[in-house]
Structures are given as structure tokens and as C-alpha cells.
Short mmCIF file of C-alpha atoms and ligand atoms in Angstrom, two decimals:
data_model
loop_
_atom_site.label_atom_id
_atom_site.label_comp_id
_atom_site.label_asym_id
_atom_site.label_seq_id
_atom_site.Cartn_x
_atom_site.Cartn_y
_atom_site.Cartn_z
CA MET A 1 30.22 -2.88 63.82
CA LEU A 2 31.18 -1.83 60.29
CA ASN A 3 34.56 -0.13 59.87
CA GLN A 4 34.84 3.05 57.85
CA GLU A 5 36.20 1.35 54.73
CA THR A 6 33.38 -1.20 54.69
CA MET A 7 30.84 1.57 55.18
CA LEU A 8 32.25 3.53 52.26
CA GLN A 9 32.16 0.41 50.10
CA ARG A 10 28.57 -0.15 51.11
CA LEU A 11 27.73 3.41 50.13
CA ASP A 12 29.41 2.95 46.74
CA LEU A 13 27.48 -0.27 46.23
CA GLU A 14 24.22 1.44 47.16
CA ARG A 15 24.95 4.15 44.61
CA ILE A 16 25.54 1.51 41.94
CA GLY A 17 22.27 -0.13 43.00
CA GLN A 18 20.44 3.20 42.66
CA CYS A 19 21.93 3.75 39.23
CA ILE A 20 20.78 0.30 38.03
CA ASN A 21 17.39 0.85 39.66
CA GLN A 22 16.84 4.17 37.89
CA ARG A 23 17.89 2.79 34.54
CA TYR A 24 16.39 -0.71 34.56
CA GLY A 25 13.91 -0.79 37.44
CA LEU A 26 15.64 -3.61 39.35
CA GLU A 27 15.54 -2.92 43.06
CA PHE A 28 18.30 -3.78 45.52
CA CYS A 29 17.81 -3.58 49.22
CA HIS A 30 19.30 -5.49 52.13
CA ARG A 31 20.22 -9.02 51.05
CA GLN A 32 19.84 -8.21 47.37
CA LEU A 33 22.63 -5.71 47.87
CA ASP A 34 24.89 -8.68 48.61
CA LEU A 35 23.90 -10.25 45.29
CA LEU A 36 24.62 -6.95 43.61
CA GLY A 37 27.96 -6.86 45.45
CA GLU A 38 28.94 -10.27 44.03
CA ALA A 39 27.99 -9.27 40.49
CA VAL A 40 29.83 -5.95 40.75
CA GLU A 41 32.91 -7.71 42.13
CA LYS A 42 32.97 -9.94 39.05
CA ARG A 43 32.66 -6.96 36.75
CA CYS A 44 35.36 -5.03 38.65
CA LYS A 45 37.71 -7.99 38.14
CA ALA A 46 36.79 -8.19 34.44
CA ASN A 47 37.68 -4.49 34.21
CA GLY A 48 41.23 -4.84 35.47
CA SER A 49 40.34 -5.00 39.19
CA CYS A 50 39.03 -1.45 39.31
CA THR A 51 37.67 0.05 42.54
CA LEU A 52 33.98 0.51 43.22
CA ALA A 53 34.32 4.25 42.72
CA GLN A 54 35.99 3.70 39.33
CA TYR A 55 33.33 1.18 38.43
CA GLN A 56 30.62 3.80 38.92
CA ASP A 57 32.21 5.79 36.10
CA LEU A 58 32.44 2.70 33.90
CA LEU A 59 28.79 2.01 34.53
CA GLN A 60 27.85 5.17 32.66
CA ARG A 61 28.68 3.21 29.49
CA GLU A 62 25.72 1.21 28.22
CA GLU A 63 27.85 -1.83 27.30
CA GLU A 64 29.06 -2.10 30.88
CA SER A 65 25.64 -1.67 32.44
CA LEU A 66 24.32 -4.43 30.16
CA GLN A 67 27.15 -6.73 31.24
CA LEU A 68 26.12 -6.15 34.83
CA ILE A 69 22.43 -6.68 34.05
CA GLN A 70 23.29 -10.06 32.53
CA LEU A 71 24.64 -11.13 35.89
CA LEU A 72 21.67 -9.75 37.80
CA ALA A 73 18.64 -10.69 35.72
CA VAL A 74 16.64 -13.79 36.64
CA HIS A 75 15.80 -15.72 33.46
CA GLU A 76 13.61 -18.47 34.87
CA THR A 77 10.99 -19.37 32.23
CA TYR A 78 9.50 -22.30 30.30
CA PHE A 79 6.97 -23.08 27.61
CA PHE A 80 3.31 -22.62 28.58
CA ARG A 81 4.13 -21.36 32.05
CA GLU A 82 0.73 -20.85 33.76
CA ALA A 83 -0.94 -22.71 30.91
CA ALA A 84 -4.46 -21.63 31.92
CA GLN A 85 -3.64 -18.07 30.81
CA PHE A 86 -2.96 -19.26 27.26
CA ASP A 87 -6.33 -21.05 27.23
CA VAL A 88 -8.09 -17.89 28.36
CA MET A 89 -6.26 -15.90 25.71
CA ARG A 90 -7.34 -18.33 22.98
CA GLN A 91 -10.92 -18.81 24.15
CA HIS A 92 -12.00 -15.45 25.56
CA VAL A 93 -9.59 -12.67 24.76
CA MET A 94 -9.23 -13.54 21.08
CA GLN A 95 -12.96 -13.69 20.63
CA ARG A 96 -13.44 -10.21 22.02
CA ILE A 97 -10.56 -8.73 20.06
CA ALA A 98 -11.79 -10.35 16.85
CA GLN A 99 -15.25 -8.81 17.36
CA GLU A 100 -13.91 -5.29 17.72
CA LYS A 101 -11.14 -5.46 15.24
CA GLU A 102 -10.90 -4.34 11.69
CA ARG A 103 -7.15 -4.68 11.21
CA PRO A 104 -6.34 -8.18 9.96
CA LEU A 105 -2.98 -8.34 11.78
CA LEU A 106 -3.04 -8.90 15.55
CA ARG A 107 0.04 -7.97 17.55
CA PHE A 108 1.30 -9.66 20.71
CA LEU A 109 4.07 -8.58 23.05
CA SER A 110 6.07 -10.67 25.49
CA ALA A 111 7.59 -7.96 27.72
CA GLY A 112 10.60 -9.39 29.57
CA CYS A 113 10.62 -12.46 27.33
CA SER A 114 13.87 -13.91 28.70
CA THR A 115 15.03 -16.75 26.38
CA GLY A 116 11.85 -16.73 24.30
CA GLU A 117 9.71 -19.56 25.67
CA GLU A 118 6.79 -17.24 26.47
CA ALA A 119 6.76 -15.56 23.03
CA TYR A 120 6.91 -18.91 21.22
CA SER A 121 4.15 -20.28 23.48
CA ILE A 122 1.90 -17.40 22.41
CA ALA A 123 2.55 -18.25 18.75
CA MET A 124 1.93 -21.97 19.33
CA ALA A 125 -1.33 -21.20 21.16
CA LEU A 126 -2.55 -19.02 18.28
CA LEU A 127 -1.49 -21.05 15.29
CA ASP A 128 -4.35 -23.51 15.27
CA ILE A 129 -7.22 -21.05 15.84
CA ALA A 130 -9.67 -21.09 12.95
CA GLY A 131 -8.97 -18.65 10.15
CA VAL A 132 -5.39 -17.87 11.09
CA GLY A 133 -3.28 -17.13 8.04
CA ALA A 134 -6.38 -16.80 5.87
CA GLU A 135 -8.84 -14.34 7.49
CA TRP A 136 -6.45 -12.86 10.00
CA ASP A 137 -2.83 -13.12 10.99
CA PHE A 138 -0.60 -12.27 13.92
CA GLU A 139 2.91 -11.40 14.96
CA VAL A 140 4.59 -11.82 18.34
CA ILE A 141 7.33 -9.49 19.56
CA GLY A 142 9.55 -10.57 22.44
CA VAL A 143 11.63 -7.90 24.19
CA ASP A 144 14.16 -8.21 26.95
CA VAL A 145 16.88 -6.00 28.35
CA ASP A 146 19.44 -8.80 28.28
CA PRO A 147 21.07 -9.20 24.85
CA ALA A 148 22.36 -12.70 25.71
CA ALA A 149 18.83 -13.89 26.50
CA ILE A 150 17.58 -12.38 23.24
CA ARG A 151 20.31 -14.18 21.27
CA LYS A 152 19.19 -17.49 22.80
CA ALA A 153 15.56 -16.68 22.00
CA GLN A 154 16.46 -15.98 18.38
CA LEU A 155 18.26 -19.33 18.13
CA GLY A 156 15.19 -21.16 19.42
CA ASN A 157 17.22 -24.10 20.69
CA TYR A 158 16.02 -25.50 24.03
CA GLY A 159 16.83 -28.19 26.59
CA PRO A 160 14.32 -30.47 28.36
CA TYR A 161 13.87 -28.11 31.33
CA SER A 162 12.12 -25.59 29.08
CA PHE A 163 9.41 -28.17 28.36
CA ARG A 164 8.45 -28.95 31.93
CA GLY A 165 5.09 -27.18 31.53
CA CYS A 166 3.98 -28.70 28.22
CA SER A 167 3.16 -32.08 26.77
CA MET A 168 5.48 -34.31 24.74
CA ALA A 169 2.90 -34.18 21.92
CA LEU A 170 3.25 -30.42 21.69
CA ARG A 171 7.02 -30.70 21.73
CA SER A 172 7.04 -33.21 18.87
CA ARG A 173 4.60 -31.06 16.92
CA TYR A 174 6.54 -27.82 17.02
CA PHE A 175 10.18 -28.80 17.60
CA LYS A 176 12.86 -30.82 15.81
CA PRO A 177 15.15 -32.89 18.03
CA LEU A 178 18.82 -32.00 17.84
CA GLY A 179 21.12 -34.58 19.40
CA SER A 180 19.91 -36.38 22.51
CA ASP A 181 18.39 -33.55 24.56
CA ARG A 182 18.08 -30.37 22.53
CA PHE A 183 15.05 -29.26 20.52
CA VAL A 184 14.87 -26.57 17.85
CA ILE A 185 11.67 -24.67 17.17
CA ASN A 186 10.05 -25.13 13.73
CA GLU A 187 10.29 -22.40 11.13
CA THR A 188 6.47 -22.02 11.02
CA ILE A 189 6.55 -20.74 14.60
CA LYS A 190 9.83 -18.92 14.29
CA GLU A 191 8.66 -16.75 11.43
CA LYS A 192 5.76 -15.49 13.53
CA VAL A 193 8.02 -14.25 16.33
CA ARG A 194 10.67 -11.57 16.42
CA PHE A 195 12.93 -10.61 19.30
CA GLU A 196 14.45 -7.24 20.16
CA VAL A 197 16.70 -6.00 22.93
CA LEU A 198 14.75 -3.36 24.81
CA ASN A 199 14.89 -1.86 28.27
CA LEU A 200 11.28 -1.47 29.37
CA PHE A 201 12.34 1.66 31.26
CA GLU A 202 13.63 3.39 28.09
CA PRO A 203 12.25 6.94 28.11
CA ASP A 204 10.81 6.49 24.58
CA TYR A 205 9.50 3.33 23.03
CA PRO A 206 10.05 2.60 19.32
CA GLU A 207 7.13 2.89 16.87
CA TRP A 208 6.87 -0.87 16.42
CA LEU A 209 5.89 -1.18 20.04
CA LYS A 210 2.63 0.72 19.60
CA LYS A 211 -0.90 -0.69 19.07
CA ILE A 212 -0.38 -4.05 20.68
CA ASP A 213 -3.41 -6.30 21.13
CA VAL A 214 -2.19 -8.53 23.94
CA VAL A 215 0.71 -7.96 26.30
CA PHE A 216 2.24 -10.73 28.38
CA TYR A 217 4.16 -9.05 31.18
CA ARG A 218 4.73 -11.89 33.58
CA ASN A 219 7.27 -12.51 36.31
CA VAL A 220 9.11 -9.30 35.50
CA SER A 221 7.59 -6.68 37.81
CA ILE A 222 8.47 -8.64 40.97
CA TYR A 223 12.02 -7.35 40.70
CA PHE A 224 10.96 -3.68 40.52
CA SER A 225 10.11 -1.21 43.24
CA LYS A 226 6.42 -0.58 43.86
CA LEU A 227 6.51 2.83 42.26
CA GLN A 228 8.35 1.62 39.16
CA ARG A 229 5.99 -1.32 38.90
CA ALA A 230 3.04 1.03 38.76
CA GLN A 231 4.71 3.33 36.24
CA LEU A 232 5.65 0.49 33.93
CA PHE A 233 2.25 -1.11 34.17
CA ASN A 234 0.71 2.17 33.03
CA ARG A 235 3.17 2.54 30.17
CA LEU A 236 2.48 -0.98 28.94
CA SER A 237 -1.26 -0.42 29.26
CA GLY A 238 -0.78 2.68 27.12
CA LEU A 239 0.65 0.52 24.32
CA LEU A 240 -2.57 -1.43 23.96
CA ALA A 241 -4.92 -0.99 21.04
CA SER A 242 -8.62 -0.72 21.90
CA ALA A 243 -9.97 -3.99 23.37
CA GLY A 244 -6.36 -4.89 24.19
CA CYS A 245 -5.50 -7.11 27.16
CA LEU A 246 -2.58 -7.59 29.48
CA PHE A 247 -1.57 -10.69 31.39
CA VAL A 248 0.60 -10.67 34.50
CA SER A 249 1.53 -13.77 36.46
CA CYS A 250 -0.89 -15.08 39.05
CA THR A 251 1.32 -13.86 41.91
CA GLU A 252 1.54 -10.35 40.46
CA THR A 253 -2.16 -9.79 39.82
CA LEU A 254 -2.87 -7.84 42.96
CA TYR A 255 0.06 -5.50 42.61
CA HIS A 256 -1.52 -3.45 39.89
CA ASP A 257 -4.29 -0.97 39.56
CA THR A 258 -4.83 1.73 37.02
CA GLN A 259 -7.61 3.83 35.73
CA GLN A 260 -6.91 2.73 32.17
CA MET A 261 -7.47 -0.95 32.81
CA GLU A 262 -10.07 -3.19 34.36
CA LEU A 263 -9.34 -6.47 36.07
CA VAL A 264 -11.24 -9.35 34.52
CA ASN A 265 -11.69 -12.75 36.10
CA SER A 266 -12.23 -15.74 33.85
CA GLY A 267 -12.32 -19.03 35.74
CA ASP A 268 -9.11 -19.19 37.75
CA VAL A 269 -7.36 -16.63 35.59
CA PHE A 270 -7.19 -12.88 36.05
CA TYR A 271 -6.15 -10.50 33.33
CA TYR A 272 -6.40 -6.81 32.62
CA ARG A 273 -8.45 -5.34 29.82
CA LYS A 274 -8.26 -1.86 28.39
CA LYS A 275 -11.24 0.15 29.49
CA ASP A 276 -13.41 1.50 26.76
CA ALA A 277 -11.66 4.85 26.16
CA THR A 278 -14.83 6.41 24.75
CA LYS A 279 -16.41 6.15 28.18
CA LEU A 280 -13.73 8.32 29.80
CA SER A 281 -14.10 12.09 29.87
CA PRO A 282 -11.05 14.01 28.56
CA ALA A 283 -10.16 15.06 32.11
CA LYS A 284 -10.38 11.48 33.34
CA GLU A 285 -8.39 10.27 30.39
CA LYS A 286 -5.60 12.70 31.23
CA GLU A 287 -5.69 11.56 34.82
CA ALA A 288 -5.63 7.93 33.76
CA LEU A 289 -2.37 8.44 31.94
CA ARG A 290 -0.63 9.49 35.13
CA ALA A 291 1.09 6.75 37.12
CA ARG A 292 -1.03 5.91 40.15
CA PRO A 293 0.28 3.12 42.35
CA CYS A 294 -2.59 1.41 44.15
CA ARG A 295 -3.66 -2.03 45.28
CA THR A 296 -6.50 -4.01 43.81
CA ARG A 297 -8.34 -6.93 45.29
CA PRO A 298 -10.65 -8.94 43.05
CA LYS A 299 -13.99 -9.48 44.80
CA ARG A 300 -16.00 -12.07 42.96
CA PRO A 301 -14.90 -15.00 40.84
CA GLU A 302 -17.25 -14.35 37.92
CA GLU A 303 -16.43 -12.18 34.91
CA SER A 304 -16.42 -8.93 36.85
CA VAL A 305 -14.58 -5.72 37.46
CA LYS A 306 -14.09 -4.47 41.00
CA TRP A 307 -11.80 -1.87 42.46
CA ILE A 308 -10.56 -1.07 45.90
CA SER A 309 -7.92 1.58 45.49
CA LYS A 310 -5.63 2.82 48.22
CA PRO A 311 -2.84 5.35 47.86
CA LEU A 312 0.59 3.86 48.38
CA LEU A 313 2.10 6.45 50.68
CA PRO A 314 0.52 5.54 54.04
CA GLU A 315 1.76 1.99 53.54
CA ARG A 316 5.26 2.93 52.76
CA HIS A 317 6.56 3.33 56.29
CA GLU A 318 5.14 -0.04 57.31
CA ALA A 319 6.55 -1.65 54.15
CA VAL A 320 10.06 -0.40 54.93
CA LYS A 321 9.82 -1.78 58.46
CA ARG A 322 8.62 -5.09 57.05
CA ILE A 323 11.57 -5.37 54.69
CA GLU A 324 13.92 -4.70 57.58
CA ARG A 325 12.28 -7.42 59.64
CA LEU A 326 12.30 -9.75 56.65
CA HIS A 327 16.03 -9.23 56.47
CA ALA A 328 16.38 -10.29 60.11
CA ASP A 329 14.00 -13.26 60.19
CA PRO A 330 12.22 -14.00 56.92
CA LEU A 331 10.14 -16.95 58.12
CA ALA A 332 8.75 -15.15 61.18
CA THR A 333 7.92 -12.06 59.12
CA VAL A 334 6.08 -13.98 56.44
CA LEU A 335 4.15 -16.00 59.01
CA GLU A 336 3.13 -12.76 60.67
CA MET A 337 1.85 -11.42 57.35
CA LEU A 338 -0.10 -14.61 56.76
CA LYS A 339 -1.62 -14.35 60.20
CA ASP A 340 -2.85 -10.86 59.19
CA LYS A 341 -4.14 -12.34 55.90
CA GLN A 342 -1.79 -10.09 53.90
CA TYR A 343 -1.30 -12.69 51.21
CA ASP A 344 -0.01 -10.57 48.35
CA GLU A 345 2.55 -8.92 50.61
CA ALA A 346 3.60 -12.32 51.93
CA ILE A 347 4.12 -13.56 48.38
CA ALA A 348 6.16 -10.48 47.48
CA SER A 349 8.33 -11.06 50.56
CA LEU A 350 8.73 -14.72 49.72
CA ASP A 351 9.85 -13.78 46.21
CA ARG A 352 12.48 -11.50 47.68
CA TRP A 353 13.57 -14.23 50.07
CA ILE A 354 13.83 -16.72 47.19
CA SER A 355 15.80 -14.30 45.05
CA CYS A 356 18.25 -13.84 47.95
CA GLU A 357 18.41 -17.51 48.88
CA PRO A 358 17.52 -19.51 45.78
CA LEU A 359 18.23 -22.81 47.58
CA CYS A 360 16.02 -22.20 50.60
CA THR A 361 13.35 -24.90 50.22
CA LYS A 362 11.31 -23.51 53.11
CA ALA A 363 10.65 -20.28 51.19
CA TYR A 364 9.40 -22.25 48.17
CA THR A 365 7.14 -24.57 50.13
CA LEU A 366 5.71 -21.70 52.12
CA LYS A 367 4.97 -19.85 48.90
CA ALA A 368 3.42 -23.02 47.46
CA ASN A 369 1.21 -23.20 50.54
CA VAL A 370 0.03 -19.61 50.07
CA LEU A 371 -0.63 -20.21 46.38
CA LEU A 372 -2.58 -23.33 47.18
CA ASN A 373 -4.78 -21.34 49.52
CA ARG A 374 -5.47 -19.00 46.65
CA GLN A 375 -6.32 -21.88 44.33
CA CYS A 376 -3.22 -21.32 42.15
CA ILE A 377 -2.74 -25.05 41.97
CA GLU A 378 -0.40 -25.35 39.00
CA GLU A 379 1.94 -22.69 40.29
CA ALA A 380 2.03 -24.32 43.71
CA GLU A 381 2.80 -27.70 42.16
CA GLU A 382 5.52 -26.22 40.06
CA LEU A 383 7.21 -24.79 43.15
CA CYS A 384 7.00 -28.16 44.92
CA HIS A 385 8.63 -29.89 41.96
CA THR A 386 11.40 -27.29 42.03
CA VAL A 387 11.90 -28.10 45.72
CA LEU A 388 12.05 -31.83 45.02
CA VAL A 389 14.83 -31.25 42.51
CA MET A 390 16.78 -29.64 45.38
CA ASP A 391 15.72 -32.10 48.06
CA VAL A 392 14.09 -35.33 47.01
CA PHE A 393 13.11 -36.08 50.63
CA CYS A 394 11.26 -32.83 51.30
CA LEU A 395 8.19 -33.90 53.26
CA GLU A 396 6.47 -30.52 52.90
CA ALA A 397 6.71 -30.70 49.11
CA TYR A 398 5.01 -34.13 49.02
CA LEU A 399 2.31 -33.02 51.42
CA LEU A 400 1.58 -29.89 49.41
CA LEU A 401 1.58 -31.85 46.14
CA GLY A 402 -0.91 -34.25 47.71
CA MET A 403 -3.08 -31.36 48.86
CA ALA A 404 -2.91 -29.80 45.37
CA ALA A 405 -4.06 -33.05 43.74
CA LYS A 406 -6.79 -33.42 46.36
CA ILE A 407 -8.08 -29.89 45.67
CA ALA A 408 -7.99 -30.61 41.94
CA GLY A 409 -10.10 -33.72 42.55
CA LYS A 410 -7.33 -36.07 41.41
CA CYS A 411 -7.90 -38.71 44.04
CA GLU A 412 -5.48 -41.40 42.84
CA GLU A 413 -2.67 -38.89 42.29
CA ALA A 414 -3.28 -37.40 45.74
CA ILE A 415 -3.06 -40.86 47.33
CA GLN A 416 0.26 -41.56 45.59
CA ARG A 417 1.66 -38.24 46.77
CA PHE A 418 0.57 -38.70 50.37
CA LYS A 419 2.05 -42.21 50.29
CA LYS A 420 5.36 -40.64 49.29
CA ALA A 421 5.02 -38.26 52.24
CA VAL A 422 4.50 -41.28 54.52
CA TYR A 423 7.51 -42.96 52.93
CA VAL A 424 9.65 -39.90 53.77
CA SER A 425 8.19 -39.56 57.27
CA PRO A 426 6.14 -42.55 58.52
CA GLU A 427 4.97 -40.61 61.60
CA CYS A 428 3.49 -37.72 59.63
CA TRP A 429 -0.09 -37.93 60.88
CA LEU A 430 -1.32 -35.28 58.46
CA ALA A 431 -0.41 -37.46 55.48
CA HIS A 432 -2.16 -40.43 57.12
CA PHE A 433 -5.18 -38.27 57.84
CA PHE A 434 -5.47 -37.14 54.21
CA LEU A 435 -5.02 -40.75 53.06
CA ALA A 436 -7.82 -41.82 55.37
CA GLN A 437 -10.12 -39.13 53.94
CA LEU A 438 -9.29 -40.10 50.36
CA TYR A 439 -9.85 -43.82 50.96
CA GLN A 440 -13.11 -42.97 52.68
CA LEU A 441 -14.12 -40.94 49.64
CA ARG A 442 -13.37 -43.94 47.43
CA LYS A 443 -15.39 -46.15 49.77
CA GLU A 444 -12.32 -48.23 50.53
CA ASP A 445 -13.36 -48.44 54.16
CA ALA A 446 -10.78 -50.98 55.35
CA TYR A 447 -7.91 -48.76 54.17
CA ALA A 448 -9.60 -45.65 55.54
CA ARG A 449 -10.06 -47.34 58.95
CA ARG A 450 -6.39 -48.38 59.04
CA GLU A 451 -5.22 -44.83 58.26
CA TYR A 452 -7.50 -43.22 60.87
CA GLN A 453 -6.16 -45.72 63.41
CA VAL A 454 -2.59 -44.74 62.54
CA VAL A 455 -3.49 -41.06 63.04
CA MET A 456 -5.01 -41.85 66.45
CA ARG A 457 -1.97 -43.87 67.50
CA ILE A 458 0.45 -41.07 66.53
CA LEU A 459 -1.67 -38.39 68.18
CA GLU A 460 -2.17 -40.41 71.38
CA GLN A 461 1.59 -40.78 71.63
CA GLY A 462 1.80 -36.99 71.58
CA GLY A 463 2.80 -36.51 67.95
CA PHE A 464 0.47 -33.59 67.41
CA ALA A 465 3.07 -31.07 66.27
CA GLU A 466 4.82 -33.50 63.93
CA HIS A 467 2.40 -33.02 61.11
CA GLY A 468 5.09 -32.07 58.61
CA LEU A 469 4.18 -28.54 57.60
CA SER A 470 6.24 -26.59 60.09
CA PHE A 471 4.68 -23.29 59.01
CA PHE A 472 1.15 -24.62 59.08
CA LEU A 473 -0.70 -23.65 62.23
CA LEU A 474 -3.59 -25.96 63.05
CA ALA A 475 -6.57 -24.40 64.70
CA VAL A 476 -7.69 -27.73 66.19
CA GLN A 477 -7.14 -29.36 69.55
CA LEU A 478 -5.48 -32.75 69.96
CA ASP A 479 -8.55 -34.22 71.66
CA ASP A 480 -10.86 -32.98 68.92
CA LEU A 481 -8.73 -34.60 66.25
CA ILE A 482 -8.69 -37.95 68.03
CA ARG A 483 -12.44 -37.70 68.55
CA LEU A 484 -12.92 -36.91 64.88
CA CYS A 485 -10.92 -39.99 63.83
CA ARG A 486 -12.92 -42.20 66.22
CA HIS A 487 -16.17 -40.76 64.86
CA GLN A 488 -15.06 -41.46 61.27
CA ILE A 489 -14.04 -45.03 62.14
CA ASP A 490 -17.47 -45.63 63.73
CA GLY A 491 -19.12 -44.59 60.49
CA LEU A 492 -17.07 -46.97 58.33
CA ARG A 493 -18.28 -50.43 57.33
CA GLU A 494 -16.56 -53.41 58.94
C1 SAM B 501 11.84 -14.30 35.20
S1 SAM B 501 12.02 -13.76 33.55
C2 SAM B 501 10.36 -13.87 32.99
C3 SAM B 501 10.25 -14.55 31.66
C4 SAM B 501 8.84 -14.74 31.14
N1 SAM B 501 8.15 -13.48 31.06
C5 SAM B 501 8.05 -15.73 31.98
O1 SAM B 501 7.16 -15.32 32.72
O2 SAM B 501 8.32 -16.92 31.92
C6 SAM B 501 12.29 -12.00 33.80
C7 SAM B 501 12.92 -11.32 32.58
O3 SAM B 501 12.70 -9.92 32.70
C8 SAM B 501 13.82 -9.26 32.12
N2 SAM B 501 13.90 -7.87 32.56
C9 SAM B 501 14.20 -7.41 33.81
N3 SAM B 501 14.24 -6.07 33.80
C10 SAM B 501 13.93 -5.67 32.54
C11 SAM B 501 13.83 -4.40 31.91
N4 SAM B 501 14.03 -3.26 32.58
N5 SAM B 501 13.51 -4.36 30.60
C12 SAM B 501 13.30 -5.51 29.90
N6 SAM B 501 13.41 -6.73 30.44
C13 SAM B 501 13.72 -6.82 31.75
C14 SAM B 501 14.99 -10.12 32.59
O4 SAM B 501 16.14 -9.93 31.78
C15 SAM B 501 14.42 -11.54 32.50
O5 SAM B 501 14.77 -12.16 31.31
#
């Protein structure tokens, strides 16, 4: 039971959360309120140990609200994050823009650029396209609300962690080493990119933010409320020149829908493209400019545009209940969503869970599992590697990495990863089962036979549940699995 003083403090904290939410979009509910509480406590101390009520007054000053934002913002980023999107930009988007464009200068925006890796990646991806600098040119603008992140971006000095998504060759090509583990970006790239402090929720955008050809707005909206997400998406869409495109991260794709934009699917990558404005009637155009939060589900994998729009309001009540349950038991709630095939909601909940408990490996591996089911292989692998940094013996991470390599057709890599899973947990029958399948695929029948026999031995001893993915419900019976192994062994050569 909360005493009166604690309740009043909670109310003050909620007011501070609302103030930050209105100004910067960041949403704080339940556990995130605790994170806000820690940040506010630090700022209260820095301001002469003022009370929460006094701090609310201080927060009216922009300098103070920015200090608080620095403690709250998540800056996770690296070069060529979701590399496939950069390929699609180079190969498809650029072609279309070039066809429609008369202006010789193309403009790119990294909205929520953090410490600059995304903006510099755009420049690196564009620099070796034919004709650049001669027939056409480009500029990249990176904006972020956090002045400290922008200062780092302007310096362009990075540690090895920023390069975890790109090759050594690319690093040597565009960076100069500084000391043993720092790298500074070359001037050729630096002069193409400029950084500005900007709150994306500013009521008015500056002139230089108009007529953008491609917007990267990735891994930013997950921290906003649904309504603010929709509003901001529409504002950013409004900045696009004709034929302009907008990229969000793979996990954010299904959050957005708008009448101004169409969702395009190119290979594994989704992006949004500005609809041809000439096709809209004036009435429709007016309507399109209004924020309209909806959900979109892409239907077919080919280059297509499909819409299923639903108003947000009927979902709201259910969403609030979900968040409350998530607060009480995050794993059970997410599993329930997965059972109902509500994948995008599950991912959003997992993101919240991760932001509240950044060291909870279960949340990461579960998210990796969902991503894998949606064929977001690189993202899933990235999460597993993050988990292995936290816990080098995480069985689930090795299993999921093995499954990712298997899906990607990288047989040898998959075998190595499943062997690591077996090393961590010798009785993990799922790892043995995958190994058996892979050896069978490679026609290494003796190895395949041995692995199927191990699976049968473990299962016959009653090790059915010990497959290693605690969140992974198998829709198979023990007997069927044993029978399957026996059948496979019978088909193998002696
Ligand atoms: C996780 S980083 C994403 C970096 C990069 N876009 C990427 O995908 O790798 C999120 C960034 O969004 C910024 N951000 C959050 N709210 C913002 C706002 N209202 N205006 C501008 N930037 C914001 C944060 O400061 C943070 O640097």
C-alpha cells in the first residue's frame, strides 16, 4: 500500500513524464516511470537537491529539459544497421528518384540520428554511385534532440562497437585510425553530412528541413506513444519531395499507415514511398495531411502496395490492459500475444520490456525468435550477439543463431552454432536434431545418424521439455518425434 507522501511523489513524477511526453514524444508508463524517477532524482541533486515540485518549475527551462532528455534518450546505433535497407536505397530508391528528378542536389535526412552513424552510413552508401559529384550531388542532414549526441556526431570519432555491422574493408576505406581503438571519419564523408540539434516535435520545422528526398527515421518512434508516432510519421512524410521515400526500422514497419504514403516491399525490406500527389483530389489531399493513426499489414512479398486500415480507438482499451499485464508478468503477456499471432504488438511490448530491463536476456532472445519468424534474420542475429555479450553461455542465443544461419542457407555456420549450443547444454535435443538435419542435408550420413540417435536417447529418457527455448512451444508429440528420428535413420546409408 502506498503512503500519501509516496503517492504525491508519484503524481509529481507522472506530471513530469507528461511534460516530457508533450514536448519530446517520449512516453513513460509503469516501469518506465521508474527510469524517469532515477533520471529526475539525478537532476534534482544536480539542482541543489530540489523537490519534485520545484523541479517541475525548473523543467520549464529548455536547458534543464535537455539535460533530462540526455539521461533518458536511448542512443543505441551503429554503422550500416539493417544493411539491407542501404542496398535497397542505392539500388531501387535512387533509381526512381533520379528518373523523376530535375534538381541536381538530392537531400537525405537521418531523423533521430543519435551519434551520427546512420547519417554517415547514408553518405558512404551514396558516394560510389555512378555520376555522384559530377552529374548529381547530395547532402545528408542528421538531427537529434540530444545536443551531446550531436556533438559526438560532429566529431566523427568512433570506437569498435560502432562498426559491428560493417566490414573491416569499409572501415579502412572511410576512417583513419586514431590510437589503438578509435577511428575518425574521412573528410570526404564528413563534408557531405551536417548535424543539427532538433526536437522532432518542434511545432515548426526550419526551412532547411523541407524537400527531403529520403528520410531515415529508424528506431526512434518506438519510444513514442501511438498517437504521437502517427503524428510524427505524417509530419516527416510531409517533408518529402515528390518521389521521396522514408525508411523505418524493420520492427517499426507495421506501426505506420498514412494516406500520403504507400508501403513498398523490395525483397526483405519494406519502405514507404510518397504517393503521387497528382492522383489525390484536393479533398483527399487535405484529409491526407491530417494525422490518422492506423495499422498496416503488408500482404504480398513482391513490389506491392496494400492497406488494411483500422482506427486506433477500439484497440485502446485493450492496449492499456495489455500494458498493465505486461507490467505484472512480461513473459506471460508476450507469449499470449504470440499465441494470438499479434506479432507487431509483441515486438512493441518486448521493446518496452527491454527498455525497462536492459539486461534481461530472455526479452532479447524472445524478440530474436519473433524476428526470425518474420525473416528479419540480421536483426535477430544482432540481438543474439548482444545477449552473448551479456551471457556467453546463453543456450537460447546459440540455438537462435543456428536457426538464423540455417534459414539463410549457411549450413557450415549453422553447424558451428548448434555445436556451441551442444557445448553449453549437451542434453539439448533440439540442437542435436538440427545438427542431424544439417548433416543429412550435406549427405554426411554417419554424423546425421549419430545425432538422430542422440535425440532419440534424450527423448526416450523423458527430456522432451529440455529443448532449450523455454518460450518455444512445440506442437509435436514425444512419440512422433522419436518416430521421425527412427524414420530418418532408416533412410540413411550405413
Ligand atoms: C536508438 S537511437 C536511433 C539512432 C539511429 N536512427 C539508428 O537507427 O541507429 C534514437 C535517437 O532518437 C533520438 N530522439 C528521441 N526523441 C527525439 C525527438 N523528440 N527529437 C529528435 N530526436 C529524438 C534520441 O536522442 C536517440 O539519439
